[in-house]
RNA sequence: GCGCCCGUGGCUCAGCGGAUAGAGCGUUAGGUUGCGGACCUAAAGGUCGGAGGUUCGAGUCCUCCCGGGCGUACCA
């Protein structure tokens, strides 16, 4: 009762707090002549795997043993003697082979419930990106066809990463780079015109390097429906000059709505073509590289002399026909990102088939004077689809793809996102369509969302009974299942910190599952034992309010991580017919 | 050939150089007539592809080998 909640550290800096306690103990031990004056390694506070070893542990004695010429256990005991009492933790313990284990005090854990509630939607926000501008560019698929399932993986990863960086304090922008210039755009336009002409009864073949997919027929139909024969030219004459652009715009419109259906909204759609327009970005960076002596004309083309900068070979930036390559566009684009717009952290989310491009882009980034360290290319591996036990390989341009729209239709955006995020980007993943749409306990998506719905249900029920969490006394929360839930809630900031610094969003869904587990176990504990003293809502009103306070905080935590993943946090679950018939 | 990614229980995959390698699904044995069981508890199941090395300590770092994927364009 009356514990000075605000004066304590919160979950965001408890590790740092413990670290400073330990280093303080080292200084004290050195001053007392019990330890030689040795250099300290950093970051020694860890999370023991086994809860029996406490909430946090320091391995400093193990690291110090050699330099201090003393056994780790002896060092640990010396340090523990010099550790001051602290309200956030119980008495530290020494454990072989030389750890110092810390257990958080109940008072501290209880205080976190209030902390979470006061932080609300911003709970677990960090400041590691404060004052820095970050950009996440993702999907950026060619607007020559609809998005497929693989693009969905990039969308889920990029969007979640952007949200996570936002939570870590960065000012974040989401961007889609529209490849509306270049050779693929041309053959797209040629295909579109061929399909368009076919609709008017002309016997025209699509170009051999064109796009055979059926969606091009649909696109032509859409064009005909919207514009009639306005784009038709006499037989044998070339397509009207603006047809390609109109087609690209239609395609981009479709891509934009697919992504919106997936819950992804961009701050900016950046046109590749704009690099060559009035902005003058392309001319500017090329002039810069030329002045640096990093461009040479050879064999009729213009080359970037990347081999001088450690690359395997030089690369063409201007073809012999005078048109810039994709590489040239990308150099200009990243010049725009770093130099023109001042992002200090730039993340490109690419499919792994582009990995050959990473190194030379970084080299170019350094060449125009930006800090290439600020550029992170996050590669994600292929998606293999599985349906009915069969593997469906996604192949580009085969015309036979499974679109993102179809995936959303079939399994829903939430489930698709969760499964995409669950796997580390670097691992090839198998996407089991049957599992993802299964509305049963085989599906972890429902497990997590159900936990949130249950939390909401409890609060709803309490309100009906005239009970609210207001004024709940958190110091009444002393049972194992209650405190275990608080411990799990506290991990969120660590998860955000790891995800935001390693750019690995897979930590989010894994954390969401264990938070849901902690809640389900808490929720179940009192039911199983049929012990009225263990119910969330009991005759004991004070205890009920305290538990509701915890429920409120848990709901905030779970909603936060669902939000970071771009998933909805449902107040109730709608059971679909599929589950009932089964 | 060279370069990058991946190889962890039956399946799909986590695992910031630390203490007995984890989860979900599947399997087995229980609980649960519920503030929404799409729940909970427990068990069985792995020489972390192989061999060396660094370290007080290696699934994690280094080298080599094996297997799978991708790249190695004046395509993107």
Tab-separated table of N, CA, C and O in Angstrom, chain A residues 233-336:
chain	number	residue	atom	x	y	z
A	233	UNK	N	-5.654	2.858	-82.075
A	233	UNK	CA	-5.075	3.529	-83.250
A	233	UNK	C	-5.311	2.617	-84.450
A	233	UNK	O	-5.544	1.426	-84.280
A	234	UNK	N	-5.235	3.170	-85.630
A	234	UNK	CA	-5.395	2.325	-86.821
A	234	UNK	C	-4.462	1.120	-86.763
A	234	UNK	O	-3.355	1.218	-86.225
A	235	UNK	N	-4.935	0.030	-87.307
A	235	UNK	CA	-4.162	-1.215	-87.266
A	235	UNK	C	-2.761	-0.989	-87.813
A	235	UNK	O	-2.588	-0.311	-88.821
A	236	UNK	N	-1.770	-1.561	-87.120
A	236	UNK	CA	-0.396	-1.438	-87.583
A	236	UNK	C	0.333	-0.239	-87.008
A	236	UNK	O	1.559	-0.214	-87.007
A	237	UNK	N	-0.396	0.729	-86.536
A	237	UNK	CA	0.266	1.899	-85.953
A	237	UNK	C	0.607	1.635	-84.488
A	237	UNK	O	-0.045	0.837	-83.822
A	238	UNK	N	1.627	2.301	-83.988
A	238	UNK	CA	2.012	2.105	-82.586
A	238	UNK	C	0.951	2.633	-81.619
A	238	UNK	O	0.103	3.445	-81.992
A	239	UNK	N	1.055	2.146	-80.388
A	239	UNK	CA	0.112	2.551	-79.349
A	239	UNK	C	0.271	4.031	-79.048
A	239	UNK	O	1.347	4.607	-79.255
A	240	UNK	N	-0.804	4.664	-78.591
A	240	UNK	CA	-0.682	6.066	-78.208
A	240	UNK	C	0.344	6.241	-77.087
A	240	UNK	O	0.518	5.366	-76.249
A	241	UNK	N	0.998	7.375	-77.103
A	241	UNK	CA	2.147	7.593	-76.228
A	241	UNK	C	1.817	7.449	-74.734
A	241	UNK	O	2.648	6.999	-73.952
A	242	UNK	N	0.606	7.819	-74.374
A	242	UNK	CA	0.320	7.816	-72.934
A	242	UNK	C	-0.320	6.523	-72.447
A	242	UNK	O	-0.687	6.414	-71.281
A	243	UNK	N	-0.473	5.531	-73.324
A	243	UNK	CA	-1.157	4.298	-72.916
A	243	UNK	C	-0.444	3.598	-71.756
A	243	UNK	O	-1.069	3.151	-70.798
A	244	UNK	N	0.878	3.493	-71.863
A	244	UNK	CA	1.637	2.811	-70.826
A	244	UNK	C	1.427	3.470	-69.472
A	244	UNK	O	1.159	2.804	-68.461
A	245	UNK	N	1.493	4.777	-69.485
A	245	UNK	CA	1.329	5.504	-68.232
A	245	UNK	C	-0.054	5.280	-67.630
A	245	UNK	O	-0.206	5.066	-66.421
A	246	UNK	N	-1.047	5.302	-68.501
A	246	UNK	CA	-2.421	5.068	-68.038
A	246	UNK	C	-2.537	3.663	-67.451
A	246	UNK	O	-3.138	3.461	-66.392
A	247	UNK	N	-1.938	2.691	-68.144
A	247	UNK	CA	-1.964	1.316	-67.657
A	247	UNK	C	-1.270	1.171	-66.314
A	247	UNK	O	-1.773	0.508	-65.403
A	248	UNK	N	-0.096	1.796	-66.189
A	248	UNK	CA	0.649	1.752	-64.931
A	248	UNK	C	-0.182	2.361	-63.803
A	248	UNK	O	-0.250	1.822	-62.698
A	249	UNK	N	-0.832	3.469	-64.103
A	249	UNK	CA	-1.659	4.112	-63.084
A	249	UNK	C	-2.773	3.187	-62.607
A	249	UNK	O	-3.047	3.093	-61.415
A	250	UNK	N	-3.382	2.494	-63.560
A	250	UNK	CA	-4.436	1.542	-63.196
A	250	UNK	C	-3.876	0.449	-62.294
A	250	UNK	O	-4.471	0.061	-61.302
A	251	UNK	N	-2.702	-0.040	-62.689
A	251	UNK	CA	-2.067	-1.118	-61.933
A	251	UNK	C	-1.708	-0.648	-60.519
A	251	UNK	O	-1.957	-1.358	-59.545
A	252	UNK	N	-1.161	0.537	-60.434
A	252	UNK	CA	-0.781	1.083	-59.128
A	252	UNK	C	-2.018	1.263	-58.246
A	252	UNK	O	-1.978	0.999	-57.044
A	253	UNK	N	-3.099	1.684	-58.885
A	253	UNK	CA	-4.346	1.818	-58.138
A	253	UNK	C	-4.742	0.480	-57.512
A	253	UNK	O	-5.137	0.405	-56.350
A	254	UNK	N	-4.614	-0.591	-58.310
A	254	UNK	CA	-4.940	-1.929	-57.816
A	254	UNK	C	-4.017	-2.357	-56.684
A	254	UNK	O	-4.453	-2.915	-55.675
A	255	UNK	N	-2.728	-2.091	-56.860
A	255	UNK	CA	-1.747	-2.454	-55.840
A	255	UNK	C	-2.039	-1.703	-54.542
A	255	UNK	O	-2.008	-2.269	-53.446
A	256	UNK	N	-2.363	-0.437	-54.701
A	256	UNK	CA	-2.643	0.374	-53.534
A	256	UNK	C	-3.852	-0.174	-52.763
A	256	UNK	O	-3.836	-0.232	-51.533
A	257	UNK	N	-4.861	-0.619	-53.499
A	257	UNK	CA	-6.041	-1.106	-52.782
A	257	UNK	C	-5.791	-2.492	-52.186
A	257	UNK	O	-6.319	-2.820	-51.132
A	258	UNK	N	-4.946	-3.295	-52.838
A	258	UNK	CA	-4.576	-4.580	-52.238
A	258	UNK	C	-3.878	-4.359	-50.907
A	258	UNK	O	-4.160	-5.018	-49.909
A	259	UNK	N	-2.945	-3.409	-50.912
A	259	UNK	CA	-2.186	-3.152	-49.691
A	259	UNK	C	-3.068	-2.526	-48.615
A	259	UNK	O	-2.918	-2.822	-47.431
A	260	UNK	N	-3.987	-1.690	-49.027
A	260	UNK	CA	-4.917	-1.104	-48.059
A	260	UNK	C	-5.753	-2.214	-47.421
A	260	UNK	O	-5.996	-2.207	-46.214
A	261	UNK	N	-6.154	-3.194	-48.246
A	261	UNK	CA	-6.931	-4.314	-47.708
A	261	UNK	C	-6.090	-5.136	-46.739
A	261	UNK	O	-6.602	-5.791	-45.843
A	262	UNK	N	-4.796	-5.081	-46.940
A	262	UNK	CA	-3.870	-5.806	-46.068
A	262	UNK	C	-3.551	-4.968	-44.823
A	262	UNK	O	-2.856	-5.416	-43.928
A	263	UNK	N	-4.038	-3.751	-44.804
A	263	UNK	CA	-3.814	-2.876	-43.649
A	263	UNK	C	-2.544	-2.052	-43.746
A	263	UNK	O	-2.068	-1.514	-42.752
A	264	UNK	N	-1.982	-1.974	-44.950
A	264	UNK	CA	-0.743	-1.224	-45.121
A	264	UNK	C	-1.028	0.096	-45.828
A	264	UNK	O	-1.623	0.125	-46.904
A	265	UNK	N	-0.639	1.183	-45.203
A	265	UNK	CA	-0.823	2.497	-45.808
A	265	UNK	C	0.498	3.247	-45.852
A	265	UNK	O	1.195	3.345	-44.843
A	266	UNK	N	0.816	3.745	-47.001
A	266	UNK	CA	2.101	4.399	-47.192
A	266	UNK	C	2.013	5.909	-46.975
A	266	UNK	O	0.967	6.517	-47.191
A	267	UNK	N	3.137	6.474	-46.582
A	267	UNK	CA	3.225	7.931	-46.491
A	267	UNK	C	3.501	8.514	-47.865
A	267	UNK	O	3.164	9.656	-48.155
A	268	UNK	N	4.169	7.715	-48.692
A	268	UNK	CA	4.535	8.256	-49.989
A	268	UNK	C	4.714	7.170	-51.044
A	268	UNK	O	5.238	6.107	-50.770
A	269	UNK	N	4.233	7.470	-52.222
A	269	UNK	CA	4.453	6.602	-53.386
A	269	UNK	C	5.434	7.357	-54.267
A	269	UNK	O	5.095	8.374	-54.849
A	270	UNK	N	6.637	6.845	-54.325
A	270	UNK	CA	7.705	7.584	-54.980
A	270	UNK	C	7.892	7.101	-56.419
A	270	UNK	O	8.193	5.930	-56.659
A	271	UNK	N	7.739	7.999	-57.340
A	271	UNK	CA	7.858	7.641	-58.757
A	271	UNK	C	9.305	7.626	-59.221
A	271	UNK	O	10.042	8.596	-59.062
A	272	UNK	N	9.707	6.496	-59.794
A	272	UNK	CA	11.058	6.399	-60.347
A	272	UNK	C	11.258	7.477	-61.417
A	272	UNK	O	12.318	8.093	-61.500
A	273	UNK	N	10.223	7.691	-62.194
A	273	UNK	CA	10.311	8.652	-63.292
A	273	UNK	C	10.628	10.065	-62.781
A	273	UNK	O	11.286	10.852	-63.460
A	274	UNK	N	10.156	10.355	-61.578
A	274	UNK	CA	10.358	11.702	-61.039
A	274	UNK	C	11.839	12.019	-60.827
A	274	UNK	O	12.230	13.182	-60.778
A	275	UNK	N	12.652	10.960	-60.713
A	275	UNK	CA	14.087	11.187	-60.533
A	275	UNK	C	14.682	11.882	-61.752
A	275	UNK	O	15.680	12.585	-61.659
A	276	UNK	N	14.028	11.631	-62.889
A	276	UNK	CA	14.573	12.156	-64.140
A	276	UNK	C	13.883	13.448	-64.570
A	276	UNK	O	14.223	14.035	-65.573
A	277	UNK	N	12.895	13.858	-63.799
A	277	UNK	CA	12.136	15.038	-64.180
A	277	UNK	C	12.759	16.315	-63.646
A	277	UNK	O	13.979	16.435	-63.519
A	278	UNK	N	11.846	17.224	-63.311
A	278	UNK	CA	12.273	18.557	-62.893
A	278	UNK	C	13.112	18.529	-61.615
A	278	UNK	O	13.860	19.472	-61.344
A	279	UNK	N	12.964	17.446	-60.812
A	279	UNK	CA	13.712	17.403	-59.547
A	279	UNK	C	15.214	17.459	-59.800
A	279	UNK	O	15.974	17.955	-58.976
A	280	UNK	N	15.636	16.895	-60.953
A	280	UNK	CA	17.047	16.936	-61.293
A	280	UNK	C	17.937	16.074	-60.420
A	280	UNK	O	19.158	16.212	-60.440
A	281	UNK	N	17.322	15.166	-59.652
A	281	UNK	CA	18.104	14.340	-58.724
A	281	UNK	C	19.108	13.457	-59.464
A	281	UNK	O	20.273	13.362	-59.087
A	282	UNK	N	18.610	12.850	-60.539
A	282	UNK	CA	19.480	11.954	-61.305
A	282	UNK	C	20.673	12.733	-61.880
A	282	UNK	O	21.828	12.319	-61.735
A	283	UNK	N	20.405	13.855	-62.506
A	283	UNK	CA	21.480	14.666	-63.087
A	283	UNK	C	22.478	15.097	-62.012
A	283	UNK	O	23.686	15.077	-62.218
A	284	UNK	N	21.934	15.449	-60.873
A	284	UNK	CA	22.774	15.948	-59.789
A	284	UNK	C	23.756	14.881	-59.283
A	284	UNK	O	24.955	15.124	-59.160
A	285	UNK	N	23.229	13.679	-59.027
A	285	UNK	CA	24.115	12.651	-58.464
A	285	UNK	C	25.104	12.164	-59.519
A	285	UNK	O	26.255	11.855	-59.207
A	286	UNK	N	24.673	12.119	-60.771
A	286	UNK	CA	25.595	11.689	-61.817
A	286	UNK	C	26.712	12.718	-62.011
A	286	UNK	O	27.873	12.355	-62.220
A	287	UNK	N	26.355	13.980	-61.913
A	287	UNK	CA	27.376	15.028	-62.019
A	287	UNK	C	28.375	14.903	-60.882
A	287	UNK	O	29.592	15.075	-61.064
A	288	UNK	N	27.847	14.568	-59.720
A	288	UNK	CA	28.706	14.415	-58.544
A	288	UNK	C	29.695	13.263	-58.719
A	288	UNK	O	30.900	13.397	-58.480
A	289	UNK	N	29.158	12.119	-59.188
A	289	UNK	CA	30.001	10.950	-59.373
A	289	UNK	C	31.027	11.195	-60.490
A	289	UNK	O	32.179	10.762	-60.400
A	290	UNK	N	30.584	11.926	-61.508
A	290	UNK	CA	31.495	12.246	-62.608
A	290	UNK	C	32.635	13.135	-62.113
A	290	UNK	O	33.806	12.901	-62.423
A	291	UNK	N	32.270	14.122	-61.303
A	291	UNK	CA	33.275	15.020	-60.730
A	291	UNK	C	34.246	14.259	-59.834
A	291	UNK	O	35.423	14.605	-59.734
A	292	UNK	N	33.734	13.209	-59.183
A	292	UNK	CA	34.599	12.377	-58.335
A	292	UNK	C	35.490	11.456	-59.156
A	292	UNK	O	36.308	10.727	-58.601
A	293	UNK	N	35.271	11.440	-60.458
A	293	UNK	CA	36.037	10.543	-61.302
A	293	UNK	C	35.603	9.102	-61.173
A	293	UNK	O	36.380	8.179	-61.405
A	294	UNK	N	34.332	8.888	-60.768
A	294	UNK	CA	33.872	7.517	-60.557
A	294	UNK	C	33.030	6.984	-61.706
A	294	UNK	O	32.470	5.895	-61.611
A	295	UNK	N	32.935	7.782	-62.780
A	295	UNK	CA	32.224	7.304	-63.956
A	295	UNK	C	33.185	7.305	-65.135
A	295	UNK	O	33.949	8.257	-65.312
A	296	UNK	N	33.153	6.230	-65.910
A	296	UNK	CA	33.950	6.217	-67.134
A	296	UNK	C	33.094	5.740	-68.297
A	296	UNK	O	32.170	4.939	-68.106
A	297	UNK	N	33.394	6.259	-69.490
A	297	UNK	CA	32.706	5.796	-70.689
A	297	UNK	C	33.570	4.743	-71.361
A	297	UNK	O	34.769	4.959	-71.577
A	298	UNK	N	32.927	3.623	-71.646
A	298	UNK	CA	33.683	2.496	-72.187
A	298	UNK	C	32.706	1.600	-72.938
A	298	UNK	O	31.562	1.437	-72.493
A	299	UNK	N	33.151	1.066	-74.047
A	299	UNK	CA	32.319	0.153	-74.837
A	299	UNK	C	30.959	0.762	-75.161
A	299	UNK	O	29.943	0.079	-75.205
A	300	UNK	N	30.924	2.047	-75.304
A	300	UNK	CA	29.683	2.707	-75.689
A	300	UNK	C	28.741	2.993	-74.539
A	300	UNK	O	27.707	3.637	-74.707
A	301	UNK	N	29.077	2.501	-73.354
A	301	UNK	CA	28.211	2.720	-72.199
A	301	UNK	C	28.960	3.532	-71.138
A	301	UNK	O	30.168	3.760	-71.244
A	302	UNK	N	28.221	3.971	-70.125
A	302	UNK	CA	28.856	4.677	-69.011
A	302	UNK	C	28.850	3.769	-67.787
A	302	UNK	O	27.813	3.247	-67.392
A	303	UNK	N	30.022	3.614	-67.205
A	303	UNK	CA	30.186	2.679	-66.086
A	303	UNK	C	30.512	3.418	-64.798
A	303	UNK	O	31.212	4.420	-64.794
A	304	UNK	N	29.990	2.866	-63.706
A	304	UNK	CA	30.389	3.298	-62.367
A	304	UNK	C	31.577	2.425	-61.974
A	304	UNK	O	31.489	1.190	-62.015
A	305	UNK	N	32.680	3.052	-61.621
A	305	UNK	CA	33.905	2.270	-61.371
A	305	UNK	C	33.897	1.692	-59.963
A	305	UNK	O	34.751	1.995	-59.130
A	306	UNK	N	32.919	0.835	-59.736
A	306	UNK	CA	32.756	0.272	-58.388
A	306	UNK	C	33.892	-0.664	-57.994
A	306	UNK	O	34.113	-0.890	-56.805
A	307	UNK	N	34.604	-1.209	-58.977
A	307	UNK	CA	35.692	-2.121	-58.598
A	307	UNK	C	36.808	-1.382	-57.860
A	307	UNK	O	37.527	-1.967	-57.058
A	308	UNK	N	36.919	-0.070	-58.112
A	308	UNK	CA	37.894	0.715	-57.348
A	308	UNK	C	37.503	0.807	-55.878
A	308	UNK	O	38.315	1.133	-55.016
A	309	UNK	N	36.219	0.573	-55.604
A	309	UNK	CA	35.714	0.698	-54.235
A	309	UNK	C	35.488	-0.665	-53.601
A	309	UNK	O	34.770	-0.799	-52.610
A	310	UNK	N	36.088	-1.684	-54.208
A	310	UNK	CA	36.040	-3.000	-53.584
A	310	UNK	C	35.011	-3.954	-54.153
A	310	UNK	O	34.900	-5.088	-53.705
A	311	UNK	N	34.248	-3.514	-55.142
A	311	UNK	CA	33.271	-4.431	-55.750
A	311	UNK	C	33.974	-5.376	-56.718
A	311	UNK	O	35.085	-5.118	-57.166
A	312	UNK	N	33.283	-6.463	-57.032
A	312	UNK	CA	33.846	-7.448	-57.941
A	312	UNK	C	34.091	-6.874	-59.326
A	312	UNK	O	35.022	-7.275	-60.016
A	313	UNK	N	33.194	-5.974	-59.712
A	313	UNK	CA	33.317	-5.445	-61.068
A	313	UNK	C	32.673	-4.069	-61.160
A	313	UNK	O	31.971	-3.631	-60.251
A	314	UNK	N	32.926	-3.422	-62.269
A	314	UNK	CA	32.245	-2.162	-62.546
A	314	UNK	C	30.821	-2.464	-63.000
A	314	UNK	O	30.530	-3.567	-63.447
A	315	UNK	N	29.960	-1.459	-62.907
A	315	UNK	CA	28.571	-1.670	-63.324
A	315	UNK	C	28.119	-0.549	-64.247
A	315	UNK	O	28.467	0.608	-64.048
A	316	UNK	N	27.323	-0.961	-65.201
A	316	UNK	CA	26.803	0.023	-66.151
A	316	UNK	C	25.723	0.877	-65.507
A	316	UNK	O	24.825	0.354	-64.835
A	317	UNK	N	25.834	2.182	-65.688
A	317	UNK	CA	24.759	3.065	-65.232
A	317	UNK	C	23.986	3.675	-66.405
A	317	UNK	O	22.804	3.959	-66.275
A	318	UNK	N	24.689	3.861	-67.536
A	318	UNK	CA	23.980	4.344	-68.722
A	318	UNK	C	24.273	3.399	-69.876
A	318	UNK	O	25.430	3.180	-70.241
A	319	UNK	N	23.217	2.823	-70.419
A	319	UNK	CA	23.378	1.863	-71.502
A	319	UNK	C	23.883	2.570	-72.768
A	319	UNK	O	23.801	3.794	-72.890
A	320	UNK	N	24.316	1.745	-73.683
A	320	UNK	CA	24.850	2.328	-74.934
A	320	UNK	C	23.761	3.034	-75.726
A	320	UNK	O	24.048	3.870	-76.569
A	321	UNK	N	22.492	2.717	-75.451
A	321	UNK	CA	21.428	3.438	-76.148
A	321	UNK	C	21.040	4.722	-75.404
A	321	UNK	O	20.062	5.382	-75.750
A	322	UNK	N	21.809	5.030	-74.338
A	322	UNK	CA	21.595	6.285	-73.643
A	322	UNK	C	20.628	6.213	-72.475
A	322	UNK	O	20.482	7.165	-71.723
A	323	UNK	N	19.978	5.053	-72.312
A	323	UNK	CA	19.016	4.971	-71.223
A	323	UNK	C	19.690	4.491	-69.934
A	323	UNK	O	20.549	3.609	-69.963
A	324	UNK	N	19.302	5.068	-68.808
A	324	UNK	CA	19.899	4.661	-67.538
A	324	UNK	C	19.440	3.266	-67.122
A	324	UNK	O	18.333	2.848	-67.467
A	325	UNK	N	20.291	2.557	-66.399
A	325	UNK	CA	19.916	1.235	-65.882
A	325	UNK	C	19.161	1.397	-64.571
A	325	UNK	O	19.094	2.477	-63.992
A	326	UNK	N	18.647	0.261	-64.094
A	326	UNK	CA	17.975	0.230	-62.805
A	326	UNK	C	18.938	0.668	-61.704
A	326	UNK	O	18.553	1.354	-60.757
A	327	UNK	N	20.182	0.262	-61.873
A	327	UNK	CA	21.211	0.620	-60.890
A	327	UNK	C	21.344	2.138	-60.787
A	327	UNK	O	21.409	2.702	-59.691
A	328	UNK	N	21.322	2.799	-61.933
A	328	UNK	CA	21.420	4.260	-61.947
A	328	UNK	C	20.232	4.882	-61.215
A	328	UNK	O	20.384	5.818	-60.425
A	329	UNK	N	19.050	4.346	-61.479
A	329	UNK	CA	17.858	4.835	-60.796
A	329	UNK	C	18.000	4.684	-59.291
A	329	UNK	O	17.672	5.578	-58.520
A	330	UNK	N	18.484	3.527	-58.905
A	330	UNK	CA	18.585	3.250	-57.478
A	330	UNK	C	19.621	4.148	-56.793
A	330	UNK	O	19.461	4.526	-55.640
A	331	UNK	N	20.684	4.444	-57.515
A	331	UNK	CA	21.674	5.370	-56.956
A	331	UNK	C	21.022	6.734	-56.740
A	331	UNK	O	21.128	7.327	-55.665
A	332	UNK	N	20.307	7.181	-57.750
A	332	UNK	CA	19.639	8.484	-57.642
A	332	UNK	C	18.588	8.466	-56.535
A	332	UNK	O	18.449	9.419	-55.761
A	333	UNK	N	17.865	7.358	-56.462
A	333	UNK	CA	16.810	7.229	-55.456
A	333	UNK	C	17.395	7.311	-54.048
A	333	UNK	O	16.866	7.987	-53.161
A	334	UNK	N	18.492	6.612	-53.844
A	334	UNK	CA	19.094	6.625	-52.502
A	334	UNK	C	19.819	7.927	-52.211
A	334	UNK	O	19.930	8.332	-51.051
A	335	UNK	N	20.262	8.567	-53.233
A	335	UNK	CA	20.811	9.927	-53.066
A	335	UNK	C	19.702	10.837	-52.558
A	335	UNK	O	19.889	11.653	-51.647
A	336	UNK	N	18.524	10.644	-53.132
A	336	UNK	CA	17.366	11.423	-52.699
A	336	UNK	C	17.014	11.126	-51.240
A	336	UNK	O	16.747	12.025	-50.458
